[in-house]
Amino acid sequence: MSKLYELQDRRVFPPHETVSMSDYEGQVLLVYNAAAR
Amino acid sequence: MGGLQVLEELYADEGFHVLGFYSNDFGKQGGTDEQIAEVTEKYHVTYPQFAIEPVSGDDLRPVFSWLLSHDNPGPKTGDVGPSWNFGKWLVSRKGDLVAAFDTRSYPGVDPNEQSFKESPIVQAIEAELAK
């Protein structure tokens, strides 16, 4: 299993809800970084 | 609507998602969650967006620590990591990093345009979804 799915991060909305990257296992993902304004 | 939201809506049913990670790393932007909320409403963003955390430096967020542990798969040149906002990375269904795109790579917002269909990002997404 990819190490990616062992990681967690905090969503902006709902406010700072922690989610596991395993929620996206089996999906093709386009990850990007953005400025917060 | 922005081009990444267009991708989300176009391919979500095939098992695709855009994941946005916010930071204030570049250009001393100093943005806030409230400003993210304004952008979310303005561009009708529905894909997951992750809270403001570093994407570069020594104390970077786990997903970007994972990204930066890879060799650059291209077509981006140079380091695999972000050099400015709007870097993009494609992850396969197996969780492998399969492509990195630089800040300027962008498909546009009209799926009917030939430039959209021929965009390296769109072609890479479709190739991964077809596997």
Short mmCIF file of N, CA and C in Angstrom, two decimals:
data_model
loop_
_atom_site.label_atom_id
_atom_site.label_comp_id
_atom_site.label_asym_id
_atom_site.label_seq_id
_atom_site.Cartn_x
_atom_site.Cartn_y
_atom_site.Cartn_z
N MET A 1 0.84 -1.19 0.00
CA MET A 1 0.00 0.00 0.00
C MET A 1 0.88 1.24 0.00
N SER A 2 0.46 2.24 -0.75
CA SER A 2 1.22 3.49 -0.80
C SER A 2 1.27 4.17 0.57
N LYS A 3 2.43 4.71 0.90
CA LYS A 3 2.57 5.45 2.15
C LYS A 3 1.64 6.66 2.20
N LEU A 4 1.26 7.15 1.02
CA LEU A 4 0.34 8.29 0.97
C LEU A 4 -0.91 8.04 1.80
N TYR A 5 -1.42 6.80 1.76
CA TYR A 5 -2.69 6.50 2.42
C TYR A 5 -2.56 6.35 3.93
N GLU A 6 -1.35 6.44 4.43
CA GLU A 6 -1.13 6.42 5.88
C GLU A 6 -1.14 7.83 6.47
N LEU A 7 -1.24 8.84 5.59
CA LEU A 7 -1.11 10.23 6.03
C LEU A 7 -2.48 10.86 6.31
N GLN A 8 -2.43 11.94 7.08
CA GLN A 8 -3.63 12.72 7.37
C GLN A 8 -3.36 14.19 7.08
N ASP A 9 -4.44 14.93 6.87
CA ASP A 9 -4.31 16.39 6.77
C ASP A 9 -5.62 17.00 7.23
N ARG A 10 -5.63 18.30 7.38
CA ARG A 10 -6.82 19.00 7.89
C ARG A 10 -7.51 19.74 6.76
N ARG A 11 -8.81 19.49 6.60
CA ARG A 11 -9.59 20.21 5.61
C ARG A 11 -9.79 21.66 6.07
N VAL A 12 -10.01 22.55 5.11
CA VAL A 12 -10.40 23.92 5.46
C VAL A 12 -11.83 23.91 5.98
N PHE A 13 -12.69 23.18 5.23
CA PHE A 13 -14.11 23.11 5.58
C PHE A 13 -14.56 21.65 5.52
N PRO A 14 -15.30 21.13 6.50
CA PRO A 14 -15.64 21.77 7.76
C PRO A 14 -14.38 22.19 8.50
N PRO A 15 -14.48 23.21 9.36
CA PRO A 15 -13.27 23.84 9.90
C PRO A 15 -12.28 22.85 10.50
N HIS A 16 -11.21 22.68 9.73
CA HIS A 16 -10.03 21.92 10.18
C HIS A 16 -10.35 20.49 10.61
N GLU A 17 -11.31 19.89 9.93
CA GLU A 17 -11.61 18.47 10.12
C GLU A 17 -10.43 17.64 9.61
N THR A 18 -9.96 16.73 10.45
CA THR A 18 -8.84 15.87 10.04
C THR A 18 -9.38 14.69 9.24
N VAL A 19 -8.76 14.47 8.09
CA VAL A 19 -9.18 13.34 7.25
C VAL A 19 -7.96 12.52 6.88
N SER A 20 -8.19 11.25 6.61
CA SER A 20 -7.12 10.35 6.19
C SER A 20 -7.04 10.33 4.67
N MET A 21 -5.83 10.31 4.16
CA MET A 21 -5.65 10.21 2.72
C MET A 21 -6.16 8.85 2.21
N SER A 22 -6.35 7.90 3.11
CA SER A 22 -6.91 6.61 2.69
C SER A 22 -8.34 6.76 2.18
N ASP A 23 -8.99 7.89 2.53
CA ASP A 23 -10.32 8.15 1.98
C ASP A 23 -10.29 8.24 0.46
N TYR A 24 -9.10 8.50 -0.10
CA TYR A 24 -8.99 8.69 -1.55
C TYR A 24 -8.29 7.52 -2.23
N GLU A 25 -8.11 6.43 -1.50
CA GLU A 25 -7.46 5.25 -2.07
C GLU A 25 -8.28 4.74 -3.25
N GLY A 26 -7.59 4.38 -4.33
CA GLY A 26 -8.26 3.87 -5.52
C GLY A 26 -8.71 4.94 -6.49
N GLN A 27 -8.52 6.20 -6.13
CA GLN A 27 -8.87 7.32 -7.01
C GLN A 27 -7.62 7.87 -7.68
N VAL A 28 -7.79 8.38 -8.88
CA VAL A 28 -6.74 9.18 -9.50
C VAL A 28 -6.85 10.58 -8.91
N LEU A 29 -5.74 11.13 -8.46
CA LEU A 29 -5.75 12.41 -7.74
C LEU A 29 -4.87 13.45 -8.44
N LEU A 30 -5.38 14.65 -8.55
CA LEU A 30 -4.54 15.77 -8.97
C LEU A 30 -4.36 16.67 -7.75
N VAL A 31 -3.18 16.64 -7.19
CA VAL A 31 -2.83 17.44 -6.01
C VAL A 31 -2.25 18.76 -6.50
N TYR A 32 -2.66 19.87 -5.87
CA TYR A 32 -2.01 21.13 -6.21
C TYR A 32 -1.85 21.99 -4.96
N ASN A 33 -0.93 22.94 -5.05
CA ASN A 33 -0.74 23.89 -3.95
C ASN A 33 -1.19 25.27 -4.41
N ALA A 34 -1.82 25.98 -3.50
CA ALA A 34 -2.36 27.29 -3.84
C ALA A 34 -2.09 28.28 -2.74
N ALA A 35 -2.05 29.55 -3.12
CA ALA A 35 -1.99 30.60 -2.13
C ALA A 35 -3.33 30.71 -1.44
N ALA A 36 -3.31 31.10 -0.18
CA ALA A 36 -4.55 31.19 0.58
C ALA A 36 -5.29 32.49 0.30
N ARG A 37 -4.83 33.27 -0.63
CA ARG A 37 -5.59 34.44 -1.09
C ARG A 37 -5.17 34.81 -2.49
N MET B 1 -15.95 29.59 -12.99
CA MET B 1 -15.40 28.32 -12.54
C MET B 1 -13.98 28.16 -13.07
N GLY B 2 -13.09 27.68 -12.21
CA GLY B 2 -11.71 27.49 -12.62
C GLY B 2 -11.51 26.15 -13.31
N GLY B 3 -10.36 26.03 -13.99
CA GLY B 3 -10.08 24.83 -14.76
C GLY B 3 -9.99 23.57 -13.92
N LEU B 4 -9.51 23.68 -12.68
CA LEU B 4 -9.40 22.48 -11.86
C LEU B 4 -10.78 21.99 -11.41
N GLN B 5 -11.70 22.91 -11.17
CA GLN B 5 -13.08 22.51 -10.86
C GLN B 5 -13.71 21.85 -12.09
N VAL B 6 -13.37 22.35 -13.28
CA VAL B 6 -13.86 21.71 -14.51
C VAL B 6 -13.39 20.26 -14.57
N LEU B 7 -12.12 20.03 -14.25
CA LEU B 7 -11.59 18.66 -14.24
C LEU B 7 -12.33 17.80 -13.22
N GLU B 8 -12.57 18.35 -12.03
CA GLU B 8 -13.29 17.62 -10.99
C GLU B 8 -14.66 17.17 -11.50
N GLU B 9 -15.38 18.07 -12.11
CA GLU B 9 -16.73 17.74 -12.56
C GLU B 9 -16.72 16.81 -13.75
N LEU B 10 -15.70 16.95 -14.59
CA LEU B 10 -15.62 16.13 -15.81
C LEU B 10 -15.30 14.67 -15.49
N TYR B 11 -14.43 14.44 -14.51
CA TYR B 11 -13.90 13.09 -14.30
C TYR B 11 -14.27 12.45 -12.96
N ALA B 12 -15.02 13.14 -12.11
CA ALA B 12 -15.32 12.59 -10.78
C ALA B 12 -16.02 11.23 -10.86
N ASP B 13 -16.91 11.08 -11.82
CA ASP B 13 -17.65 9.83 -11.93
C ASP B 13 -16.77 8.66 -12.35
N GLU B 14 -15.58 8.97 -12.88
CA GLU B 14 -14.65 7.91 -13.30
C GLU B 14 -13.65 7.59 -12.20
N GLY B 15 -13.78 8.26 -11.04
CA GLY B 15 -12.85 7.98 -9.94
C GLY B 15 -11.68 8.93 -9.92
N PHE B 16 -11.96 10.20 -10.00
CA PHE B 16 -10.91 11.23 -10.02
C PHE B 16 -11.30 12.35 -9.06
N HIS B 17 -10.29 12.88 -8.36
CA HIS B 17 -10.54 14.05 -7.53
C HIS B 17 -9.35 15.00 -7.58
N VAL B 18 -9.67 16.27 -7.51
CA VAL B 18 -8.68 17.31 -7.28
C VAL B 18 -8.57 17.51 -5.78
N LEU B 19 -7.36 17.64 -5.26
CA LEU B 19 -7.14 17.96 -3.84
C LEU B 19 -6.30 19.23 -3.78
N GLY B 20 -6.85 20.28 -3.17
CA GLY B 20 -6.14 21.56 -3.07
C GLY B 20 -5.50 21.74 -1.71
N PHE B 21 -4.24 22.11 -1.69
CA PHE B 21 -3.51 22.30 -0.44
C PHE B 21 -3.05 23.76 -0.36
N TYR B 22 -3.56 24.46 0.63
CA TYR B 22 -3.22 25.88 0.76
C TYR B 22 -1.97 26.10 1.60
N SER B 23 -1.24 27.13 1.22
CA SER B 23 -0.08 27.54 2.02
C SER B 23 0.10 29.05 1.86
N ASN B 24 0.94 29.59 2.72
CA ASN B 24 1.36 30.98 2.57
C ASN B 24 2.86 31.04 2.36
N ASP B 25 3.38 30.03 1.64
CA ASP B 25 4.83 29.88 1.53
C ASP B 25 5.48 30.85 0.56
N PHE B 26 4.74 31.25 -0.46
CA PHE B 26 5.38 31.97 -1.56
C PHE B 26 4.87 33.40 -1.64
N GLY B 27 5.76 34.34 -1.67
CA GLY B 27 5.37 35.73 -1.85
C GLY B 27 4.77 36.38 -0.62
N LYS B 28 4.97 35.79 0.54
CA LYS B 28 4.47 36.37 1.80
C LYS B 28 2.98 36.72 1.70
N GLN B 29 2.19 35.74 1.23
CA GLN B 29 0.79 36.04 0.95
C GLN B 29 -0.04 36.28 2.20
N GLY B 30 0.13 35.49 3.24
CA GLY B 30 -0.59 35.72 4.48
C GLY B 30 -2.09 35.58 4.39
N GLY B 31 -2.57 34.65 3.58
CA GLY B 31 -4.01 34.47 3.43
C GLY B 31 -4.64 33.80 4.64
N THR B 32 -5.96 33.81 4.68
CA THR B 32 -6.71 33.28 5.82
C THR B 32 -7.79 32.32 5.32
N ASP B 33 -8.38 31.57 6.27
CA ASP B 33 -9.50 30.69 5.92
C ASP B 33 -10.66 31.50 5.34
N GLU B 34 -10.87 32.70 5.84
CA GLU B 34 -11.96 33.54 5.33
C GLU B 34 -11.74 33.88 3.86
N GLN B 35 -10.49 34.12 3.50
CA GLN B 35 -10.20 34.41 2.09
C GLN B 35 -10.37 33.17 1.23
N ILE B 36 -10.03 32.01 1.78
CA ILE B 36 -10.27 30.76 1.06
C ILE B 36 -11.78 30.58 0.83
N ALA B 37 -12.56 30.91 1.83
CA ALA B 37 -14.02 30.79 1.70
C ALA B 37 -14.54 31.68 0.57
N GLU B 38 -13.97 32.87 0.44
CA GLU B 38 -14.40 33.78 -0.63
C GLU B 38 -14.07 33.19 -2.00
N VAL B 39 -12.87 32.60 -2.12
CA VAL B 39 -12.46 32.00 -3.40
C VAL B 39 -13.32 30.77 -3.71
N THR B 40 -13.62 30.00 -2.67
CA THR B 40 -14.45 28.80 -2.83
C THR B 40 -15.81 29.16 -3.40
N GLU B 41 -16.38 30.24 -2.88
CA GLU B 41 -17.68 30.67 -3.38
C GLU B 41 -17.59 31.27 -4.78
N LYS B 42 -16.56 32.08 -4.98
CA LYS B 42 -16.41 32.76 -6.27
C LYS B 42 -16.24 31.78 -7.41
N TYR B 43 -15.44 30.71 -7.18
CA TYR B 43 -15.14 29.77 -8.25
C TYR B 43 -15.95 28.47 -8.13
N HIS B 44 -16.90 28.44 -7.20
CA HIS B 44 -17.79 27.27 -7.06
C HIS B 44 -17.00 25.99 -6.85
N VAL B 45 -16.00 26.05 -5.98
CA VAL B 45 -15.14 24.89 -5.74
C VAL B 45 -15.87 23.86 -4.88
N THR B 46 -15.89 22.61 -5.34
CA THR B 46 -16.51 21.52 -4.58
C THR B 46 -15.51 20.45 -4.17
N TYR B 47 -14.31 20.47 -4.74
CA TYR B 47 -13.34 19.43 -4.39
C TYR B 47 -12.71 19.73 -3.02
N PRO B 48 -12.10 18.70 -2.39
CA PRO B 48 -11.53 18.89 -1.05
C PRO B 48 -10.39 19.91 -1.06
N GLN B 49 -10.42 20.80 -0.07
CA GLN B 49 -9.37 21.79 0.10
C GLN B 49 -8.81 21.65 1.52
N PHE B 50 -7.49 21.70 1.60
CA PHE B 50 -6.83 21.44 2.87
C PHE B 50 -6.24 22.71 3.46
N ALA B 51 -6.28 22.77 4.79
CA ALA B 51 -5.98 24.00 5.53
C ALA B 51 -4.57 24.50 5.30
N ILE B 52 -4.36 25.75 5.62
CA ILE B 52 -3.08 26.43 5.37
C ILE B 52 -1.98 25.79 6.21
N GLU B 53 -1.01 25.20 5.50
CA GLU B 53 0.16 24.57 6.13
C GLU B 53 1.31 24.68 5.15
N PRO B 54 2.55 24.61 5.63
CA PRO B 54 3.69 24.72 4.71
C PRO B 54 3.75 23.57 3.71
N VAL B 55 4.09 23.93 2.46
CA VAL B 55 4.32 22.93 1.41
C VAL B 55 5.79 22.93 0.98
N SER B 56 6.60 23.70 1.69
CA SER B 56 8.04 23.73 1.41
C SER B 56 8.77 24.01 2.73
N GLY B 57 10.07 23.84 2.70
CA GLY B 57 10.86 24.09 3.90
C GLY B 57 11.02 22.85 4.75
N ASP B 58 11.44 23.04 6.00
CA ASP B 58 11.76 21.90 6.86
C ASP B 58 10.53 21.33 7.58
N ASP B 59 9.49 22.15 7.74
CA ASP B 59 8.35 21.75 8.55
C ASP B 59 7.11 21.59 7.68
N LEU B 60 7.29 20.93 6.54
CA LEU B 60 6.19 20.89 5.60
C LEU B 60 5.17 19.82 5.95
N ARG B 61 3.96 19.98 5.40
CA ARG B 61 2.85 19.08 5.72
C ARG B 61 3.14 17.68 5.18
N PRO B 62 2.53 16.64 5.79
CA PRO B 62 2.90 15.26 5.46
C PRO B 62 2.74 14.90 3.98
N VAL B 63 1.67 15.33 3.34
CA VAL B 63 1.47 14.95 1.94
C VAL B 63 2.58 15.51 1.07
N PHE B 64 3.04 16.72 1.39
CA PHE B 64 4.11 17.29 0.58
C PHE B 64 5.46 16.71 0.97
N SER B 65 5.61 16.28 2.19
CA SER B 65 6.81 15.53 2.57
C SER B 65 6.89 14.24 1.74
N TRP B 66 5.73 13.59 1.57
CA TRP B 66 5.65 12.39 0.74
C TRP B 66 5.98 12.72 -0.72
N LEU B 67 5.39 13.79 -1.24
CA LEU B 67 5.66 14.18 -2.63
C LEU B 67 7.15 14.42 -2.85
N LEU B 68 7.75 15.16 -1.93
CA LEU B 68 9.15 15.54 -2.10
C LEU B 68 10.12 14.38 -1.87
N SER B 69 9.61 13.25 -1.42
CA SER B 69 10.47 12.07 -1.26
C SER B 69 10.70 11.36 -2.60
N HIS B 70 10.00 11.82 -3.65
CA HIS B 70 10.09 11.17 -4.96
C HIS B 70 11.08 11.88 -5.88
N ASP B 71 11.62 11.11 -6.83
CA ASP B 71 12.27 11.72 -7.97
C ASP B 71 11.20 12.36 -8.84
N ASN B 72 11.56 13.41 -9.56
CA ASN B 72 10.61 14.10 -10.42
C ASN B 72 10.24 13.21 -11.62
N PRO B 73 8.95 12.81 -11.74
CA PRO B 73 8.57 11.97 -12.88
C PRO B 73 8.36 12.77 -14.17
N GLY B 74 8.43 14.15 -14.10
CA GLY B 74 8.18 15.00 -15.25
C GLY B 74 6.68 15.10 -15.53
N PRO B 75 6.27 15.89 -16.51
CA PRO B 75 7.09 16.66 -17.44
C PRO B 75 7.71 17.93 -16.86
N LYS B 76 7.35 18.30 -15.64
CA LYS B 76 8.00 19.43 -14.99
C LYS B 76 9.50 19.20 -14.97
N THR B 77 10.26 20.26 -15.12
CA THR B 77 11.71 20.14 -15.04
C THR B 77 12.18 20.59 -13.65
N GLY B 78 13.38 20.20 -13.31
CA GLY B 78 13.94 20.61 -12.02
C GLY B 78 13.44 19.74 -10.89
N ASP B 79 13.33 20.34 -9.71
CA ASP B 79 12.90 19.61 -8.52
C ASP B 79 11.44 19.18 -8.64
N VAL B 80 11.11 18.10 -7.93
CA VAL B 80 9.73 17.62 -7.95
C VAL B 80 8.80 18.56 -7.16
N GLY B 81 9.33 19.27 -6.19
CA GLY B 81 8.51 20.08 -5.30
C GLY B 81 8.07 21.41 -5.90
N PRO B 82 7.20 22.11 -5.17
CA PRO B 82 6.70 23.39 -5.67
C PRO B 82 7.75 24.49 -5.60
N SER B 83 7.83 25.28 -6.64
CA SER B 83 8.69 26.45 -6.64
C SER B 83 7.86 27.73 -6.53
N TRP B 84 6.55 27.58 -6.66
CA TRP B 84 5.61 28.69 -6.53
C TRP B 84 4.23 28.08 -6.35
N ASN B 85 3.20 28.90 -6.24
CA ASN B 85 1.85 28.39 -6.14
C ASN B 85 1.44 27.69 -7.43
N PHE B 86 0.47 26.79 -7.31
CA PHE B 86 -0.18 26.18 -8.45
C PHE B 86 0.69 25.11 -9.13
N GLY B 87 1.62 24.52 -8.38
CA GLY B 87 2.22 23.29 -8.86
C GLY B 87 1.17 22.20 -8.82
N LYS B 88 1.32 21.19 -9.69
CA LYS B 88 0.31 20.12 -9.74
C LYS B 88 1.00 18.78 -9.87
N TRP B 89 0.44 17.76 -9.17
CA TRP B 89 1.03 16.42 -9.17
C TRP B 89 -0.08 15.41 -9.36
N LEU B 90 0.17 14.43 -10.23
CA LEU B 90 -0.83 13.42 -10.52
C LEU B 90 -0.46 12.12 -9.81
N VAL B 91 -1.44 11.55 -9.11
CA VAL B 91 -1.26 10.33 -8.33
C VAL B 91 -2.16 9.25 -8.92
N SER B 92 -1.59 8.07 -9.14
CA SER B 92 -2.35 6.96 -9.74
C SER B 92 -3.32 6.34 -8.74
N ARG B 93 -4.15 5.45 -9.22
CA ARG B 93 -5.10 4.75 -8.35
C ARG B 93 -4.38 3.93 -7.29
N LYS B 94 -3.13 3.55 -7.56
CA LYS B 94 -2.36 2.76 -6.60
C LYS B 94 -1.62 3.65 -5.60
N GLY B 95 -1.73 4.95 -5.76
CA GLY B 95 -1.06 5.86 -4.85
C GLY B 95 0.38 6.15 -5.24
N ASP B 96 0.69 5.97 -6.52
CA ASP B 96 2.03 6.30 -7.01
C ASP B 96 2.03 7.69 -7.64
N LEU B 97 3.09 8.44 -7.40
CA LEU B 97 3.26 9.73 -8.08
C LEU B 97 3.67 9.46 -9.52
N VAL B 98 2.86 9.90 -10.49
CA VAL B 98 3.12 9.55 -11.88
C VAL B 98 3.45 10.76 -12.76
N ALA B 99 3.17 11.97 -12.31
CA ALA B 99 3.50 13.16 -13.11
C ALA B 99 3.56 14.38 -12.21
N ALA B 100 4.40 15.32 -12.61
CA ALA B 100 4.48 16.62 -11.93
C ALA B 100 4.38 17.71 -12.99
N PHE B 101 3.58 18.72 -12.71
CA PHE B 101 3.36 19.81 -13.66
C PHE B 101 3.71 21.13 -12.98
N ASP B 102 4.27 22.04 -13.74
CA ASP B 102 4.71 23.29 -13.13
C ASP B 102 3.57 24.30 -13.01
N THR B 103 3.88 25.42 -12.45
CA THR B 103 2.91 26.48 -12.19
C THR B 103 2.10 26.87 -13.42
N ARG B 104 2.77 26.92 -14.56
CA ARG B 104 2.12 27.44 -15.77
C ARG B 104 1.23 26.42 -16.46
N SER B 105 1.36 25.14 -16.13
CA SER B 105 0.55 24.11 -16.79
C SER B 105 -0.90 24.25 -16.37
N TYR B 106 -1.77 24.43 -17.35
CA TYR B 106 -3.17 24.69 -17.05
C TYR B 106 -4.00 24.31 -18.27
N PRO B 107 -5.07 23.54 -18.08
CA PRO B 107 -5.82 23.08 -19.25
C PRO B 107 -6.79 24.10 -19.81
N GLY B 108 -7.08 25.17 -19.06
CA GLY B 108 -8.14 26.09 -19.45
C GLY B 108 -9.46 25.62 -18.87
N VAL B 109 -10.54 26.27 -19.25
CA VAL B 109 -11.83 26.01 -18.60
C VAL B 109 -12.88 25.42 -19.55
N ASP B 110 -12.54 25.24 -20.83
CA ASP B 110 -13.54 24.77 -21.79
C ASP B 110 -13.16 23.40 -22.33
N PRO B 111 -13.84 22.34 -21.86
CA PRO B 111 -13.50 20.98 -22.33
C PRO B 111 -13.69 20.78 -23.82
N ASN B 112 -14.41 21.68 -24.47
CA ASN B 112 -14.62 21.54 -25.91
C ASN B 112 -13.48 22.12 -26.74
N GLU B 113 -12.62 22.89 -26.10
CA GLU B 113 -11.48 23.47 -26.80
C GLU B 113 -10.42 22.41 -27.08
N GLN B 114 -9.83 22.46 -28.26
CA GLN B 114 -8.78 21.51 -28.61
C GLN B 114 -7.60 21.62 -27.66
N SER B 115 -7.30 22.86 -27.23
CA SER B 115 -6.18 23.07 -26.32
C SER B 115 -6.42 22.39 -24.98
N PHE B 116 -7.68 22.29 -24.56
CA PHE B 116 -8.02 21.57 -23.32
C PHE B 116 -7.76 20.09 -23.52
N LYS B 117 -8.29 19.54 -24.61
CA LYS B 117 -8.16 18.10 -24.88
C LYS B 117 -6.69 17.69 -25.03
N GLU B 118 -5.89 18.61 -25.58
CA GLU B 118 -4.48 18.29 -25.82
C GLU B 118 -3.58 18.69 -24.65
N SER B 119 -4.16 19.25 -23.60
CA SER B 119 -3.37 19.65 -22.43
C SER B 119 -2.67 18.44 -21.84
N PRO B 120 -1.38 18.54 -21.52
CA PRO B 120 -0.67 17.42 -20.90
C PRO B 120 -1.34 16.94 -19.61
N ILE B 121 -1.95 17.85 -18.86
CA ILE B 121 -2.64 17.43 -17.63
C ILE B 121 -3.85 16.56 -17.96
N VAL B 122 -4.66 17.00 -18.91
CA VAL B 122 -5.85 16.24 -19.28
C VAL B 122 -5.45 14.89 -19.86
N GLN B 123 -4.44 14.88 -20.70
CA GLN B 123 -4.03 13.61 -21.32
C GLN B 123 -3.49 12.64 -20.27
N ALA B 124 -2.77 13.17 -19.29
CA ALA B 124 -2.22 12.30 -18.23
C ALA B 124 -3.34 11.76 -17.34
N ILE B 125 -4.32 12.59 -17.03
CA ILE B 125 -5.47 12.12 -16.23
C ILE B 125 -6.21 11.01 -16.96
N GLU B 126 -6.49 11.24 -18.24
CA GLU B 126 -7.24 10.24 -19.00
C GLU B 126 -6.45 8.94 -19.13
N ALA B 127 -5.15 9.04 -19.27
CA ALA B 127 -4.32 7.83 -19.37
C ALA B 127 -4.38 7.03 -18.07
N GLU B 128 -4.36 7.72 -16.93
CA GLU B 128 -4.42 7.01 -15.65
C GLU B 128 -5.81 6.42 -15.41
N LEU B 129 -6.85 7.14 -15.79
CA LEU B 129 -8.20 6.62 -15.60
C LEU B 129 -8.47 5.40 -16.48
N ALA B 130 -7.76 5.31 -17.60
CA ALA B 130 -7.96 4.20 -18.54
C ALA B 130 -7.25 2.93 -18.08
N LYS B 131 -6.39 3.03 -17.08
CA LYS B 131 -5.62 1.85 -16.64
C LYS B 131 -6.47 0.95 -15.76
#
